[in-house]
Amino acid sequence: MDFKDTPEEAAYRQQVREWLAANAPKKREGDPDPLGESSDGLAASKAWQAKKAAAGYACITWPKEWGGQGGNPIQQVIFGQEESAFPTPGNPFQIGLGMCVPTVMTFADEDTKKRFVGPAIRGEEIWCQLFSEPSGGSDVAGARTRAERAPDGSGDWIINGQKVWTTGAQFSDFGIVICRTNPDAPKHKGMTMFWIDMKDPGVEVRPIHQMSGGSGFNEVFFTDLRVKDSQRLGAVDDGWRVSLVTLMNERLAVGGASGAGWSAFLESARQTPGLDGGAAIKDQALREKLADWYVQAEGLKHTRNRTMTALSKGETPGPESSIGKIISAVQMQELANSAVEMLDQYGIINDPSLAPLRGAFQASLMSAPGMRIAGGTDEILRNIIAERVLGLPGDIRVDKDVAFKDLPTGR
Amino acid sequence: MNFDFSDDQKFLKNEARKFLEAQCPTSRVRKVLDEDAKSFDEDLWKAVGEQGWLGAAIPEQYNGLGLGRLELCVIAEELGRAVAPIPFASTVYFLAEAVMLAGSEEQKAYLLPRIAAGEVIGAMAVSEGPGVTSASTLQATVEGGTLNGVKLPVTDGDIANVALVLAKENGKPGLFIADLTDASVTRDALKTLDPTRDAARLTFKDAPVRRLGEAGQGFELLEQINDRAAVLLAFEQCGGADRCLEMAKSYALERYAFGRVIGSYQAIKHKLADIYVKNELARSNAYYGAWALNTDAPELPVAASAARIAGSEAYWFASKENIQTHGGIGFTWEMDCHLHYRRSRQLSLVAGAPRVWKERLVSQLERRNAAA
Ligand SMILES: Cc1cc2nc3c(=O)[nH]c(=O)nc-3n(C[C@H](O)[C@H](O)[C@H](O)COP(=O)(O)OP(=O)(O)OC[C@H]3O[C@@H](n4cnc5c(N)ncnc54)[C@H](O)[C@@H]3O)c2cc1C
């Protein structure tokens, strides 16, 4: 057990520091944006991604031949630690590089991989994940978007249907989409995965106005979208298994919610008048909460680091990574709410020019409900831990052995 | 960076588990629980001594094994899991660590080999009554090398032969080593929430004592000792909490209600998932604490506080929800659930309640934040 760098790690850190000092932005462009709700910073994000890619820092653990650095997960941790000290722009590439592209790399042919991996790493092309539908997000296997063979015998597929809550679809170039190909089979056995061109005329993206005010996610409609059979990922009707690869990577990519954390709270509590005219940080109730948040945040950080150690020993990430989002999304919400309540009547003000920390707590408060839902709800993640880590039985299912088309549906 | 124990340490842990499964099944723990006269498991204490565990972290020059604190951590986890009814924490995490930290050469040469040989049982005599002991409440006094005062509760005070006593000397707090076999000391056993770890009231009447460490540094030294102990106690808490999760899980897979195993109901699944999450966070904090302890890092006070807070929370939650998962049978004396419920209270209180540690943690974060 050693929480300090080995000599090689220290050298790597030094190299990273020097590179960041010379290349990283010194000043943030626009406000930090936990859900990627605006595309204002897109140019800055792309520029930063290109710089990292050129230096090998974009996907440190990926093989060199694919544009990575062939590095180990600990180096990834080191880079992350050092990068977080800089006001870098938002990262709209996470869904692509964390989930979609690894899925493409697992299931696509060489030519497809060669075509897509490089531009994705360099931030030239952005990917989105088209899984959730109006009829179900937790229940991914309930997808109704249809893909049918074109009647002309070309082997092409014609896609019709609708996806929803698709983060970044408005500025994405490509996406992976899970479709129903056999409604006569039980739900898990009749789906197929494809990659698609988001700029195709058969794809229509309509931004959704979120409760937080922004529009980071979208409705996506497919009208006779024609795709080649070579755009299929995995076997016909085997899309469920392909989606599991995406979702396994998701657990690592969506490590935790960001937003204003315990140190921002501490800073704010030192400057805000409390119960008796002294600083709010003297309030014992707030102190105890602060201690709890710190302990959770530290626990999560070290849990992630333990996972990285396991990865660097060649183990695969297990469902235990779900812990990260269960804890951090709820903490984000509770911490933001306490911070807003600490301001007393003033807390209601949501104007960055008046609210402390440019309204970071108000922004967290309004984003947090989405974090508890995105990438698996609190409830679904608890099911995953109970079933796949602890080995408790799955929920009783009424939908397993029934043909998809005969399943009952609600709203 | 490497956030895991080494293979050797894992091997030691495995051996410790096997040893305790054989030597410390809960039937043995219950002997101490059920027999009022029995304060600890003397045979287990001897056996643990023969394994070398008492001197695991004591340097070889004092007849210890000279291993690191990480080895002690894995042993602690197994002792916690087994709810071992022995004065290991008082003797090893508190007394031995305190002597190694602040003892004079003479004190080390006298006490450490005796601890390693199992001849000394230690105790921490700090509390004097309800609430937090502070410089303004401290009553015990030392004058001319003799101690007067009353301490309660002193965990293992009824069986220990050496105690570390917090007392004022010339108005300033200090820590003192007292020989509890001296005629000037009276002990009365106390009823406690966890009878598998007894406690006593100690009355000192002109008891001869020697100071540990600098004069007037009693509370500072106590904090340092508590930091060390807190990390080791956190491993006991992790061991206990994980055992509770195992018990809850296996019961949830066996017990039927409404025609199906209770582990198939989400209310139970999600409860167990919550236990798992808390246990993992406690473990990660304990690992960081272990590293800080083993390397005597400047981060130790913060790391130890986090380990203690997370460990206390996890064991409390796991022990109470384990009972809940068992239903009525969980509330019986015969089920082992309450052994953990009791021990979780003992471990959370013995080195100061979580509330006190949270305050300590936040004061340190404030200082760090002000300096940054
Ligand atoms: C900010 C944000 C970004 C998103 N980005 C994307 C994206 O890029 N791509 C994409 O495909 N999707 C995305 N999603 C969709 C997200 O994955 C779904 O919203 C989520 O999985 C929940 O699905 P749902 O909305 O259909 O709710 P439902 O599945 O209908 O859930 C409603 C409620 O029922 C509960 N519930 C459902 N099933 C169970 C069960 N078995 N046991 C217990 N409780 C249950 C849920 O926990 C929830 O509380 C995003 C969502 C948000 C909020």
Short mmCIF file of C-alpha atoms and ligand atoms in Angstrom, two decimals, chain A residues 35 37 95 99 128-140 163-169 176 210 216-218 250 367 369-381 383 387 395 397 411, chain B residues 266 270, ligand 1:
data_model
loop_
_atom_site.label_atom_id
_atom_site.label_comp_id
_atom_site.label_asym_id
_atom_site.label_seq_id
_atom_site.Cartn_x
_atom_site.Cartn_y
_atom_site.Cartn_z
CA LEU A 35 -24.28 18.38 -17.77
CA GLU A 37 -25.97 21.89 -21.29
CA ILE A 95 -19.77 9.54 -23.73
CA MET A 99 -18.73 4.21 -24.00
CA CYS A 128 -23.72 10.11 -28.54
CA GLN A 129 -25.46 7.13 -26.98
CA LEU A 130 -28.98 6.49 -28.29
CA PHE A 131 -30.43 3.95 -25.87
CA SER A 132 -33.28 5.50 -23.86
CA GLU A 133 -36.70 5.84 -25.42
CA PRO A 134 -39.95 7.43 -24.34
CA SER A 135 -41.18 3.99 -23.30
CA GLY A 136 -38.19 3.23 -21.08
CA GLY A 137 -34.70 4.20 -19.97
CA SER A 138 -34.03 1.89 -17.05
CA ASP A 139 -35.49 -0.89 -19.12
CA VAL A 140 -33.14 -0.50 -22.09
CA LYS A 163 -34.91 8.02 -28.85
CA VAL A 164 -34.97 10.50 -25.99
CA TRP A 165 -32.71 12.10 -23.36
CA THR A 166 -29.78 11.79 -25.76
CA THR A 167 -27.02 13.92 -24.28
CA GLY A 168 -25.06 15.92 -26.84
CA ALA A 169 -27.09 14.72 -29.84
CA ILE A 176 -24.73 4.11 -31.42
CA GLN A 210 -34.43 20.76 -19.05
CA GLY A 216 -28.10 19.31 -22.93
CA PHE A 217 -30.25 16.39 -23.97
CA ASN A 218 -32.53 15.85 -26.93
CA GLU A 250 -20.37 3.57 -18.65
CA SER A 367 -28.57 19.78 -12.09
CA PRO A 369 -31.88 15.63 -9.98
CA GLY A 370 -30.61 14.76 -13.46
CA MET A 371 -27.45 13.19 -12.07
CA ARG A 372 -29.53 10.86 -9.90
CA ILE A 373 -31.29 9.62 -13.06
CA ALA A 374 -28.69 9.73 -15.86
CA GLY A 375 -26.58 6.62 -16.45
CA GLY A 376 -28.77 4.43 -14.22
CA THR A 377 -31.09 5.74 -11.51
CA ASP A 378 -30.29 5.44 -7.80
CA GLU A 379 -32.71 2.53 -7.66
CA ILE A 380 -31.32 0.68 -10.68
CA LEU A 381 -27.76 1.03 -9.38
CA ASN A 383 -30.37 -3.34 -7.92
CA GLU A 387 -27.77 -8.64 -7.80
CA ASP A 395 -36.55 -8.94 -9.47
CA ARG A 397 -39.99 -10.55 -14.11
CA ARG A 411 -47.54 5.50 -20.53
CA GLN B 266 -36.17 -4.57 -3.28
CA HIS B 270 -31.51 -1.93 -1.56
C1 LIG C 1 -29.22 14.40 -17.69
C2 LIG C 1 -29.54 13.12 -18.37
C3 LIG C 1 -28.77 12.69 -19.44
C4 LIG C 1 -29.08 11.50 -20.10
N1 LIG C 1 -28.32 11.13 -21.17
C5 LIG C 1 -28.66 9.99 -21.86
C6 LIG C 1 -27.94 9.61 -23.03
O1 LIG C 1 -27.01 10.30 -23.45
N2 LIG C 1 -28.32 8.50 -23.69
C7 LIG C 1 -29.36 7.70 -23.27
O2 LIG C 1 -29.61 6.70 -23.88
N3 LIG C 1 -30.06 8.03 -22.15
C8 LIG C 1 -29.74 9.17 -21.44
N4 LIG C 1 -30.47 9.52 -20.34
C9 LIG C 1 -31.61 8.70 -19.96
C10 LIG C 1 -31.43 7.91 -18.68
O3 LIG C 1 -30.58 6.83 -18.90
C11 LIG C 1 -32.84 7.48 -18.23
O4 LIG C 1 -33.59 8.62 -17.96
C12 LIG C 1 -32.78 6.60 -17.02
O5 LIG C 1 -32.16 5.38 -17.30
C13 LIG C 1 -34.18 6.36 -16.45
O6 LIG C 1 -35.07 5.95 -17.44
P1 LIG C 1 -36.51 6.64 -17.58
O7 LIG C 1 -36.27 8.08 -17.68
O8 LIG C 1 -37.25 5.97 -18.62
O9 LIG C 1 -37.21 6.37 -16.19
P2 LIG C 1 -37.92 5.02 -15.77
O10 LIG C 1 -37.07 3.87 -16.17
O11 LIG C 1 -39.31 5.04 -16.23
O12 LIG C 1 -37.87 5.17 -14.20
C14 LIG C 1 -38.83 5.92 -13.46
C15 LIG C 1 -38.62 5.61 -11.99
O13 LIG C 1 -38.87 4.22 -11.79
C16 LIG C 1 -37.77 3.61 -11.16
N5 LIG C 1 -37.60 2.24 -11.67
C17 LIG C 1 -37.61 1.82 -12.94
N6 LIG C 1 -37.34 0.50 -13.01
C18 LIG C 1 -37.20 0.09 -11.73
C19 LIG C 1 -36.90 -1.16 -11.14
N7 LIG C 1 -36.68 -2.28 -11.85
N8 LIG C 1 -36.79 -1.20 -9.80
C20 LIG C 1 -36.98 -0.08 -9.05
N9 LIG C 1 -37.25 1.10 -9.55
C21 LIG C 1 -37.37 1.20 -10.88
C22 LIG C 1 -36.59 4.47 -11.55
O14 LIG C 1 -35.54 4.32 -10.61
C23 LIG C 1 -37.20 5.85 -11.52
O15 LIG C 1 -37.21 6.34 -10.21
C24 LIG C 1 -30.18 10.71 -19.67
C25 LIG C 1 -30.93 11.13 -18.57
C26 LIG C 1 -30.65 12.33 -17.94
C27 LIG C 1 -31.49 12.75 -16.78
#
